[in-house]
Coordinates of N, CA and C and ligand atoms in Angstrom, one line a residue:
M1328 N -214.6 50.8 31.3 CA -213.6 51.5 32.0 C -212.6 52.1 31.0
S1329 N -212.2 53.4 31.2 CA -211.2 54.0 30.4 C -210.0 54.4 31.3
R1330 N -208.9 54.4 30.7 CA -207.7 55.0 31.3 C -207.6 56.4 31.0
I1331 N -207.8 57.3 32.0 CA -207.9 58.7 31.8 C -206.8 59.4 32.6
T1332 N -206.0 60.2 31.8 CA -205.0 61.0 32.4 C -205.5 62.5 32.5
V1333 N -205.5 63.1 33.6 CA -205.9 64.5 33.8 C -204.7 65.3 34.1
I1334 N -204.3 66.2 33.1 CA -203.1 67.0 33.3 C -203.6 68.3 34.0
G1335 N -203.2 68.5 35.2 CA -203.7 69.6 36.1 C -204.9 69.0 36.9
G1336 N -204.7 67.7 37.3 CA -205.8 67.0 37.9 C -206.1 67.3 39.4
T1337 N -205.3 68.3 39.9 CA -205.6 68.7 41.3 C -206.1 70.1 41.4
G1338 N -206.4 70.7 40.2 CA -206.9 72.1 40.2 C -208.4 72.1 40.4
Y1339 N -209.0 73.3 40.2 CA -210.5 73.5 40.4 C -211.2 72.6 39.5
A1340 N -211.0 72.7 38.2 CA -211.8 71.9 37.3 C -211.2 70.5 37.3
G1341 N -209.9 70.3 37.2 CA -209.3 69.0 37.1 C -209.7 68.1 38.2
S1342 N -209.7 68.6 39.5 CA -209.9 67.7 40.6 C -211.4 67.2 40.6
A1343 N -212.3 68.0 40.1 CA -213.7 67.6 40.0 C -213.9 66.5 38.9
I1344 N -213.2 66.7 37.8 CA -213.2 65.7 36.8 C -212.6 64.4 37.2
V1345 N -211.5 64.5 37.9 CA -210.8 63.3 38.5 C -211.8 62.6 39.5
A1346 N -212.4 63.3 40.3 CA -213.4 62.7 41.3 C -214.5 62.0 40.6
E1347 N -215.1 62.7 39.6 CA -216.2 62.1 38.9 C -215.8 60.9 38.1
A1348 N -214.7 60.9 37.4 CA -214.2 59.8 36.6 C -213.9 58.6 37.6
A1349 N -213.2 58.9 38.7 CA -212.9 57.8 39.6 C -214.1 57.2 40.2
A1350 N -215.1 58.0 40.5 CA -216.4 57.5 41.1 C -217.1 56.6 40.1
R1351 N -216.8 56.7 38.8 CA -217.4 55.9 37.8 C -216.5 54.7 37.4
A1352 N -215.5 54.5 38.3 CA -214.6 53.3 38.1 C -213.7 53.4 36.9
H1353 N -213.4 54.6 36.4 CA -212.4 54.7 35.4 C -211.0 54.7 36.1
Q1354 N -210.0 54.3 35.4 CA -208.7 54.3 35.9 C -208.0 55.6 35.7
V1355 N -207.9 56.4 36.7 CA -207.5 57.8 36.6 C -206.1 58.1 37.1
T1356 N -205.4 58.9 36.3 CA -204.0 59.4 36.7 C -204.1 60.9 36.6
A1357 N -203.6 61.6 37.7 CA -203.6 63.0 37.8 C -202.2 63.5 37.8
L1358 N -201.9 64.5 36.9 CA -200.5 65.0 36.9 C -200.6 66.5 37.4
S1359 N -199.7 66.8 38.3 CA -199.6 68.2 38.7 C -198.2 68.4 39.4
R1360 N -197.8 69.6 39.6 CA -196.5 69.8 40.2 C -196.4 69.4 41.7
S1361 N -197.6 69.5 42.3 CA -197.6 69.1 43.7 C -198.7 68.2 44.0
L1362 N -198.6 67.3 45.0 CA -199.6 66.4 45.4 C -200.8 67.0 46.2
P1363 N -202.0 66.6 46.1 CA -203.1 67.2 46.8 C -203.1 66.9 48.3
D1364 N -203.6 67.8 49.0 CA -203.8 67.6 50.5 C -204.7 66.4 50.8
A1365 N -205.8 66.3 50.0 CA -206.8 65.3 50.2 C -206.9 64.5 48.9
P1366 N -206.0 63.5 48.7 CA -206.1 62.7 47.5 C -207.4 61.9 47.4
I1367 N -207.9 61.7 46.2 CA -209.1 61.0 46.0 C -208.8 59.5 45.9
P1368 N -209.5 58.6 46.6 CA -209.1 57.2 46.6 C -209.1 56.6 45.2
N1369 N -208.3 55.7 44.9 CA -208.2 55.0 43.7 C -207.7 55.8 42.5
V1370 N -207.1 57.0 42.8 CA -206.5 57.8 41.8 C -205.0 57.7 41.9
T1371 N -204.3 57.6 40.8 CA -202.8 57.6 40.8 C -202.3 59.1 40.6
Y1372 N -201.7 59.6 41.6 CA -201.2 61.0 41.5 C -199.7 61.0 41.0
V1373 N -199.4 61.8 40.0 CA -198.0 61.9 39.5 C -197.6 63.3 39.7
E1374 N -196.4 63.5 40.3 CA -195.9 64.8 40.5 C -194.9 65.1 39.4
G1375 N -195.2 66.2 38.6 CA -194.3 66.6 37.5 C -194.8 67.8 36.9
D1376 N -193.9 68.4 36.1 CA -194.1 69.7 35.4 C -194.5 69.4 34.0
A1377 N -195.7 70.0 33.6 CA -196.2 69.8 32.2 C -195.3 70.5 31.2
T1378 N -194.4 71.4 31.6 CA -193.6 72.0 30.6 C -192.4 71.1 30.2
D1379 N -192.3 69.9 30.8 CA -191.3 68.9 30.5 C -191.9 67.8 29.7
E1380 N -191.5 67.7 28.4 CA -192.1 66.8 27.5 C -192.0 65.3 28.0
A1381 N -190.9 65.0 28.6 CA -190.8 63.6 29.0 C -191.8 63.3 30.1
T1382 N -192.1 64.2 31.0 CA -193.1 64.0 32.0 C -194.4 63.9 31.4
L1383 N -194.8 64.7 30.4 CA -196.1 64.6 29.7 C -196.2 63.3 29.0
S1384 N -195.1 62.9 28.4 CA -195.1 61.7 27.6 C -195.4 60.5 28.5
A1385 N -194.7 60.4 29.6 CA -194.9 59.3 30.5 C -196.3 59.3 31.1
A1386 N -196.9 60.5 31.3 CA -198.3 60.5 31.9 C -199.3 60.1 30.8
I1387 N -199.0 60.4 29.6 CA -200.0 60.2 28.5 C -199.9 58.8 27.9
E1388 N -198.7 58.2 28.0 CA -198.6 56.9 27.4 C -199.5 55.9 28.1
G1389 N -200.2 55.2 27.2 CA -201.2 54.1 27.7 C -202.6 54.7 28.1
A1390 N -202.8 56.0 27.9 CA -204.1 56.5 28.2 C -205.0 56.4 27.1
D1391 N -206.3 56.2 27.4 CA -207.3 56.2 26.3 C -207.8 57.6 26.1
V1392 N -207.8 58.4 27.2 CA -208.3 59.7 27.2 C -207.4 60.6 27.9
V1393 N -207.0 61.8 27.3 CA -206.2 62.8 28.0 C -207.1 64.0 28.3
V1394 N -207.1 64.5 29.5 CA -207.9 65.7 29.8 C -206.9 66.8 30.1
A1395 N -207.0 67.9 29.5 CA -206.0 69.0 29.7 C -206.8 70.1 30.6
A1396 N -206.3 70.2 31.8 CA -207.0 71.1 32.7 C -206.0 72.1 33.4
L1397 N -205.0 72.5 32.6 CA -204.1 73.5 33.1 C -204.7 74.9 32.9
A1398 N -204.1 75.9 33.5 CA -204.7 77.3 33.3 C -203.6 78.2 32.8
P1399 N -203.9 79.1 31.9 CA -202.9 80.0 31.3 C -202.5 81.1 32.2
R1400 N -202.2 80.8 33.4 CA -201.8 81.8 34.4 C -200.4 81.5 35.0
G1401 N -199.9 82.4 35.8 CA -198.7 82.2 36.5 C -197.5 81.8 35.6
P1402 N -196.7 80.8 36.0 CA -195.6 80.4 35.2 C -196.0 79.9 33.8
L1403 N -197.2 79.4 33.7 CA -197.6 78.9 32.4 C -198.1 80.0 31.4
A1404 N -198.2 81.2 31.9 CA -198.8 82.2 31.1 C -198.2 82.3 29.7
G1405 N -196.8 82.2 29.6 CA -196.1 82.4 28.4 C -196.0 81.1 27.5
T1406 N -196.2 80.0 28.2 CA -195.9 78.7 27.5 C -197.2 77.9 27.3
F1407 N -198.3 78.4 27.8 CA -199.6 77.6 27.8 C -199.9 76.9 26.4
R1408 N -199.9 77.7 25.4 CA -200.3 77.2 24.1 C -199.2 76.2 23.6
D1409 N -198.0 76.4 23.8 CA -196.9 75.4 23.4 C -197.1 74.1 24.2
V1410 N -197.4 74.2 25.5 CA -197.7 73.0 26.3 C -198.9 72.2 25.8
Y1411 N -199.9 73.0 25.4 CA -201.1 72.3 24.8 C -200.8 71.7 23.5
S1412 N -200.0 72.3 22.7 CA -199.6 71.7 21.4 C -198.8 70.4 21.6
T1413 N -198.0 70.4 22.6 CA -197.3 69.2 22.9 C -198.2 68.1 23.4
I1414 N -199.1 68.5 24.3 CA -200.1 67.5 24.8 C -200.9 66.9 23.6
A1415 N -201.3 67.8 22.7 CA -202.1 67.3 21.5 C -201.3 66.4 20.7
R1416 N -200.0 66.7 20.5 CA -199.2 65.8 19.6 C -199.0 64.5 20.3
L1417 N -198.7 64.5 21.6 CA -198.5 63.2 22.4 C -199.8 62.4 22.4
A1418 N -200.9 63.1 22.6 CA -202.2 62.4 22.7 C -202.5 61.7 21.3
D1419 N -202.2 62.4 20.2 CA -202.4 61.9 18.9 C -201.5 60.6 18.7
A1420 N -200.2 60.8 19.1 CA -199.3 59.6 18.9 C -199.7 58.4 19.7
A1421 N -200.3 58.7 20.9 CA -200.8 57.6 21.8 C -202.1 57.0 21.4
G1422 N -202.8 57.7 20.4 CA -204.1 57.2 20.0 C -205.2 57.5 21.0
A1423 N -204.9 58.5 21.8 CA -205.8 58.9 22.9 C -206.8 60.0 22.4
L1424 N -208.0 60.1 23.0 CA -208.9 61.2 22.8 C -208.4 62.4 23.7
L1425 N -208.6 63.6 23.2 CA -208.2 64.8 24.0 C -209.4 65.6 24.4
F1426 N -209.6 65.8 25.6 CA -210.7 66.6 26.2 C -210.0 67.8 26.9
V1427 N -210.4 69.0 26.4 CA -209.8 70.2 27.0 C -210.8 71.0 27.8
V1428 N -210.4 71.4 29.0 CA -211.2 72.3 29.8 C -211.0 73.7 29.3
G1429 N -212.0 74.3 28.7 CA -211.9 75.5 28.0 C -212.5 76.7 28.8
G1430 N -212.6 77.8 28.1 CA -213.2 79.0 28.8 C -214.5 79.4 28.1
Y1431 N -215.2 80.3 28.8 CA -216.5 80.8 28.4 C -216.3 81.8 27.2
S1432 N -215.2 82.6 27.2 CA -215.1 83.7 26.3 C -215.0 83.3 24.8
S1433 N -214.6 82.0 24.6 CA -214.5 81.5 23.2 C -215.9 81.1 22.7
L1434 N -216.9 81.2 23.5 CA -218.3 80.9 23.0 C -218.8 82.1 22.2
R1435 N -220.0 81.8 21.6 CA -220.7 82.9 20.9 C -222.0 83.1 21.6
P1436 N -222.5 84.3 21.5 CA -223.9 84.6 22.1 C -225.0 84.1 21.3
A1437 N -224.8 83.9 20.0 CA -225.8 83.4 19.0 C -225.1 82.7 17.9
P1438 N -225.8 81.9 17.1 CA -225.2 81.2 16.0 C -224.7 82.2 15.0
G1439 N -223.4 82.1 14.6 CA -222.8 82.9 13.6 C -222.3 84.3 14.1
A1440 N -222.6 84.6 15.4 CA -222.1 85.8 16.0 C -220.6 85.7 16.3
D1441 N -220.0 86.9 16.5 CA -218.6 86.9 17.0 C -218.5 86.2 18.3
R1442 N -217.4 85.6 18.6 CA -217.1 85.0 19.9 C -217.0 86.2 20.9
F1443 N -217.3 85.9 22.2 CA -217.3 86.9 23.2 C -215.8 87.5 23.3
V1444 N -214.8 86.7 23.0 CA -213.4 87.1 23.1 C -213.1 88.3 22.2
T1445 N -213.9 88.5 21.1 CA -213.5 89.6 20.2 C -213.8 90.9 20.8
D1446 N -214.5 91.0 21.9 CA -214.7 92.3 22.5 C -214.5 92.1 24.1
L1447 N -213.4 92.4 24.6 CA -213.1 92.3 26.0 C -213.1 93.6 26.7
S1448 N -213.7 94.6 26.1 CA -213.6 96.0 26.6 C -214.2 96.1 28.0
H1449 N -215.1 95.2 28.4 CA -215.7 95.2 29.7 C -215.0 94.3 30.7
I1450 N -213.9 93.7 30.3 CA -213.2 92.8 31.2 C -211.9 93.5 31.6
P1451 N -211.5 93.3 32.9 CA -210.2 93.9 33.4 C -209.1 93.5 32.5
T1452 N -208.3 94.5 32.1 CA -207.1 94.3 31.2 C -206.2 93.2 31.6
E1453 N -206.0 93.1 32.9 CA -205.0 92.1 33.4 C -205.5 90.6 33.1
L1454 N -206.7 90.5 32.7 CA -207.2 89.1 32.4 C -207.2 88.8 30.9
H1455 N -206.9 89.9 30.1 CA -207.0 89.7 28.6 C -206.1 88.6 28.1
D1456 N -204.8 88.6 28.5 CA -203.9 87.6 28.0 C -204.3 86.2 28.3
E1457 N -204.8 86.0 29.5 CA -205.2 84.7 29.9 C -206.4 84.2 29.1
I1458 N -207.4 85.1 28.9 CA -208.6 84.8 28.1 C -208.2 84.5 26.7
R1459 N -207.3 85.3 26.1 CA -207.0 85.1 24.7 C -206.2 83.9 24.5
A1460 N -205.3 83.5 25.4 CA -204.5 82.3 25.3 C -205.5 81.1 25.3
G1461 N -206.4 81.1 26.2 CA -207.4 80.0 26.3 C -208.2 79.9 25.1
A1462 N -208.7 81.0 24.6 CA -209.6 81.0 23.4 C -208.8 80.6 22.1
A1463 N -207.5 80.9 22.1 CA -206.7 80.6 20.9 C -206.6 79.1 20.7
L1464 N -206.8 78.3 21.7 CA -206.8 76.9 21.6 C -207.9 76.4 20.6
I1465 N -209.1 77.0 20.8 CA -210.2 76.6 19.9 C -210.3 77.4 18.6
T1466 N -209.8 78.6 18.6 CA -209.9 79.4 17.4 C -208.8 79.0 16.4
E1467 N -207.6 78.6 17.0 CA -206.5 78.4 16.1 C -205.8 77.0 16.3
D1468 N -205.5 76.7 17.5 CA -204.5 75.5 17.7 C -205.2 74.2 17.5
L1469 N -206.3 73.9 18.1 CA -207.0 72.6 18.0 C -207.4 72.3 16.5
P1470 N -208.1 73.3 15.9 CA -208.5 73.0 14.5 C -207.3 72.7 13.6
A1471 N -206.1 73.2 14.0 CA -204.9 72.9 13.1 C -204.2 71.6 13.4
T1472 N -204.7 70.8 14.4 CA -204.1 69.5 14.7 C -204.4 68.5 13.6
P1473 N -203.6 67.5 13.4 CA -203.9 66.5 12.4 C -205.3 65.9 12.6
A1474 N -205.9 65.5 11.5 CA -207.3 64.9 11.6 C -207.3 63.6 12.4
T1475 N -206.2 63.0 12.6 CA -206.1 61.8 13.4 C -206.4 62.0 14.9
L1476 N -206.3 63.3 15.3 CA -206.5 63.6 16.7 C -208.0 64.0 16.9
D1477 N -208.6 63.2 17.8 CA -210.0 63.5 18.1 C -210.0 64.4 19.4
W1478 N -210.6 65.6 19.4 CA -210.6 66.4 20.6 C -212.0 67.0 20.8
V1479 N -212.3 67.4 22.1 CA -213.5 68.1 22.4 C -213.0 69.2 23.4
F1480 N -213.5 70.4 23.1 CA -213.1 71.6 23.9 C -214.4 72.0 24.7
V1481 N -214.3 71.9 26.0 CA -215.5 71.9 26.8 C -215.5 73.3 27.6
S1482 N -216.2 74.2 27.1 CA -216.3 75.5 27.8 C -217.4 75.5 28.9
P1483 N -217.0 76.1 30.0 CA -218.0 76.1 31.1 C -218.9 77.4 31.0
A1484 N -219.8 77.5 31.9 CA -220.6 78.7 31.9 C -219.7 79.9 32.3
L1485 N -220.2 81.1 32.1 CA -219.4 82.3 32.4 C -219.0 82.2 33.9
R1486 N -219.9 81.9 34.7 CA -219.6 81.9 36.2 C -219.3 80.4 36.6
F1487 N -217.9 80.3 36.7 CA -217.4 79.0 37.0 C -216.0 79.2 37.7
G1488 N -215.8 78.6 38.8 CA -214.5 78.8 39.4 C -214.6 78.9 40.9
A1489 N -213.5 78.8 41.6 CA -213.5 78.8 43.1 C -214.2 80.0 43.7
H1490 N -214.2 81.1 42.9 CA -214.8 82.3 43.5 C -216.3 82.3 43.3
V1491 N -216.8 81.4 42.5 CA -218.3 81.3 42.3 C -218.6 79.8 42.3
P1492 N -218.5 79.2 43.4 CA -218.6 77.7 43.5 C -220.0 77.1 43.0
G1493 N -221.0 77.9 43.1 CA -222.3 77.4 42.6 C -222.8 76.3 43.5
E1494 N -224.0 75.8 43.1 CA -224.7 74.8 43.8 C -224.6 73.5 43.0
Q1495 N -224.4 72.4 43.7 CA -224.4 71.1 43.0 C -225.8 70.6 42.7
L1496 N -226.3 70.6 41.5 CA -227.7 70.4 41.1 C -227.8 69.0 40.5
G1497 N -226.7 68.4 40.1 CA -226.8 67.0 39.5 C -227.4 67.1 38.1
R1498 N -227.3 68.2 37.4 CA -227.7 68.4 36.1 C -226.9 69.5 35.4
Y1499 N -227.0 69.6 34.1 CA -226.3 70.6 33.3 C -227.1 70.8 32.0
R1500 N -226.8 71.8 31.3 CA -227.3 71.9 29.9 C -226.1 71.9 28.9
L1501 N -226.3 71.3 27.8 CA -225.2 71.1 26.9 C -225.4 72.0 25.7
G1502 N -224.5 72.8 25.3 CA -224.6 73.7 24.1 C -223.5 73.3 23.2
S1503 N -223.4 74.1 22.1 CA -222.4 73.9 21.1 C -221.4 75.0 21.3
D1504 N -220.9 75.7 20.2 CA -220.1 76.9 20.4 C -220.9 78.1 20.7
V1505 N -222.2 77.9 20.8 CA -223.1 78.9 21.3 C -223.5 78.7 22.7
A1506 N -223.3 79.7 23.6 CA -223.5 79.6 25.0 C -225.0 79.2 25.3
V1507 N -225.2 78.2 26.1 CA -226.6 77.8 26.4 C -227.3 78.9 27.2
Q1508 N -226.5 79.8 27.9 CA -227.1 80.8 28.7 C -226.3 82.1 28.5
P1509 N -226.4 82.7 27.3 CA -225.6 84.0 27.1 C -226.0 85.1 28.1
E1510 N -227.2 85.0 28.6 CA -227.7 86.1 29.6 C -227.2 85.8 31.0
D1511 N -226.3 84.8 31.2 CA -225.8 84.4 32.4 C -226.8 83.6 33.3
G1512 N -226.8 82.3 33.1 CA -227.8 81.5 33.8 C -227.3 81.1 35.2
G1513 N -226.3 81.8 35.7 CA -225.8 81.4 37.1 C -224.6 80.5 37.0
A1514 N -224.0 80.3 38.1 CA -222.8 79.5 38.2 C -223.1 78.1 38.0
I1515 N -222.2 77.4 37.3 CA -222.2 75.9 37.3 C -221.1 75.4 38.2
S1516 N -221.5 74.5 39.1 CA -220.5 74.0 40.1 C -219.5 73.1 39.4
A1517 N -218.4 73.0 40.0 CA -217.4 72.1 39.5 C -217.9 70.7 39.4
A1518 N -218.7 70.2 40.3 CA -219.2 68.9 40.3 C -220.2 68.7 39.1
D1519 N -221.0 69.7 38.8 CA -221.9 69.5 37.7 C -221.2 69.6 36.3
Y1520 N -220.2 70.5 36.3 CA -219.4 70.6 35.1 C -218.7 69.2 34.9
A1521 N -218.2 68.6 35.9 CA -217.5 67.3 35.8 C -218.5 66.2 35.4
L1522 N -219.7 66.3 35.9 CA -220.7 65.4 35.5 C -220.9 65.4 34.0
G1523 N -221.1 66.6 33.5 CA -221.3 66.7 32.0 C -220.0 66.3 31.3
F1524 N -218.9 66.6 31.8 CA -217.6 66.4 31.2 C -217.4 64.9 31.0
V1525 N -217.6 64.1 32.1 CA -217.4 62.7 32.1 C -218.5 62.0 31.2
D1526 N -219.7 62.6 31.2 CA -220.7 62.1 30.3 C -220.2 62.2 28.8
L1527 N -219.6 63.3 28.5 CA -219.1 63.6 27.1 C -218.0 62.5 26.8
I1528 N -217.1 62.2 27.8 CA -216.1 61.2 27.6 C -216.7 59.9 27.3
E1529 N -217.7 59.5 28.1 CA -218.3 58.2 28.0 C -219.2 58.0 26.8
K1530 N -219.9 59.1 26.4 CA -220.7 59.0 25.2 C -219.9 59.0 23.9
G1531 N -218.9 59.8 23.9 CA -218.0 59.9 22.7 C -218.8 60.3 21.5
D1532 N -219.7 61.2 21.6 CA -220.5 61.6 20.4 C -220.2 63.0 19.9
H1533 N -219.1 63.6 20.4 CA -218.6 64.8 19.8 C -217.2 64.6 19.3
H1534 N -216.9 65.2 18.2 CA -215.6 65.0 17.6 C -215.0 66.3 17.0
R1535 N -213.8 66.7 17.5 CA -213.2 67.9 17.0 C -214.2 69.0 17.1
A1536 N -214.8 69.2 18.3 CA -215.9 70.2 18.4 C -215.8 70.9 19.8
Q1537 N -216.4 72.1 19.8 CA -216.5 72.8 21.0 C -217.9 72.6 21.6
V1538 N -218.0 72.5 22.9 CA -219.3 72.4 23.5 C -219.3 73.3 24.8
N1539 N -220.5 73.6 25.2 CA -220.7 74.4 26.4 C -221.5 73.6 27.5
L1540 N -221.0 73.6 28.7 CA -221.7 73.1 29.8 C -222.1 74.2 30.7
G1541 N -223.4 74.4 30.8 CA -224.0 75.4 31.7 C -225.2 74.9 32.4
H1542 N -225.8 75.7 33.2 CA -227.0 75.3 33.9 C -228.2 75.8 33.1
Ligands
NAP1438 N1 -215.7 80.7 33.2 C1 -214.5 80.3 32.6 O1 -214.4 80.5 31.4 C2 -213.5 79.6 33.4 C3 -213.4 79.8 34.8 C4 -212.4 79.1 35.5 C5 -211.5 78.3 34.7 N2 -211.6 78.2 33.4 C6 -210.6 77.4 32.6 O2 -210.4 76.1 33.2 C7 -209.1 75.7 33.0 C8 -208.6 75.2 34.4 O3 -208.6 76.3 35.3 P1 -208.7 76.0 36.9 O4 -209.2 77.3 37.5 O5 -209.3 74.7 37.2 O6 -207.1 76.0 37.2 P2 -206.4 75.7 38.6 O7 -207.4 75.6 39.7 O8 -205.4 76.8 38.7 O9 -205.6 74.4 38.4 C9 -204.5 74.2 37.6 C10 -204.0 72.8 37.7 O10 -202.8 72.7 36.9 C11 -201.7 72.3 37.7 N3 -200.5 72.9 37.1 C12 -200.2 74.2 37.0 N4 -199.1 74.4 36.4 C13 -198.6 73.1 36.1 C14 -197.4 72.6 35.5 N5 -196.5 73.4 35.0 N6 -197.3 71.3 35.3 C15 -198.2 70.4 35.8 N7 -199.4 70.9 36.4 C16 -199.5 72.2 36.6 C17 -202.1 72.7 39.1 O11 -201.4 72.0 40.1 P3 -199.9 72.5 40.6 O12 -200.0 74.0 40.9 O13 -199.7 71.7 41.9 O14 -199.0 72.1 39.5 C18 -203.5 72.4 39.1 O15 -203.7 71.0 39.3 C19 -208.3 76.9 32.5 O16 -208.0 76.7 31.1 C20 -209.2 78.1 32.7 O17 -209.1 79.1 31.8 C21 -212.5 78.8 32.7

């Protein structure tokens, strides 16, 4: 059993990770600004703003694993990378592992190829800042953290999200920084992403690395 704090634990990705971890009898705390309509049994919900360092610190203290599942949208658009830097620093100080819910665009189509994010010409302009902020975590911010911090950046398949819920298949494919299905293997459901995510936490066999969970 691990003590797992999920920052953004009521969101699309975060709530699925919370549910999977709680179902495996981990001790789960979920931080978000508002409480969920349908709380998951045996989960401790904490209401607070991740832009407040004291709130983050209290949520992270005592955790074995910190999961960062915020999104670089809305009010967090301008502060997302700073908030993640603070999360990383606090996780390091607490001796906790950091698992980050990442994005698809920071993956590569093939070994050694440029990451998808280097060419966003086919993506609507209004999404570029969000995609770039998320990708900067793995291209710049996480590699620059002290070596004492162990982190894993978990990119989903291209098709992932409330708008493409996918089917729960009870399986997933694990890739590295190379997408397992660059040709778009279909949507991965939140439940299957969470299955792979909590497997990664329990196995602990990736260190300061990016992985891809797809179908
Ligand atoms: N295919 C892809 O590449 C893909 C697709 C989807 C998502 N993603 C990535 O997955 C990550 C999570 O996205 P998502 O869609 O799961 O996000 P989401 O559904 O919007 O959830 C965000 C979570 O963060 C919480 N939150 C927001 N602002 C907060 C704050 N200031 N303090 C504390 N909690 C806050 C929200 O709850 P409150 O609003 O109540 O605070 C919610 O729990 C993102 O990094 C996103 O880029 C990638």
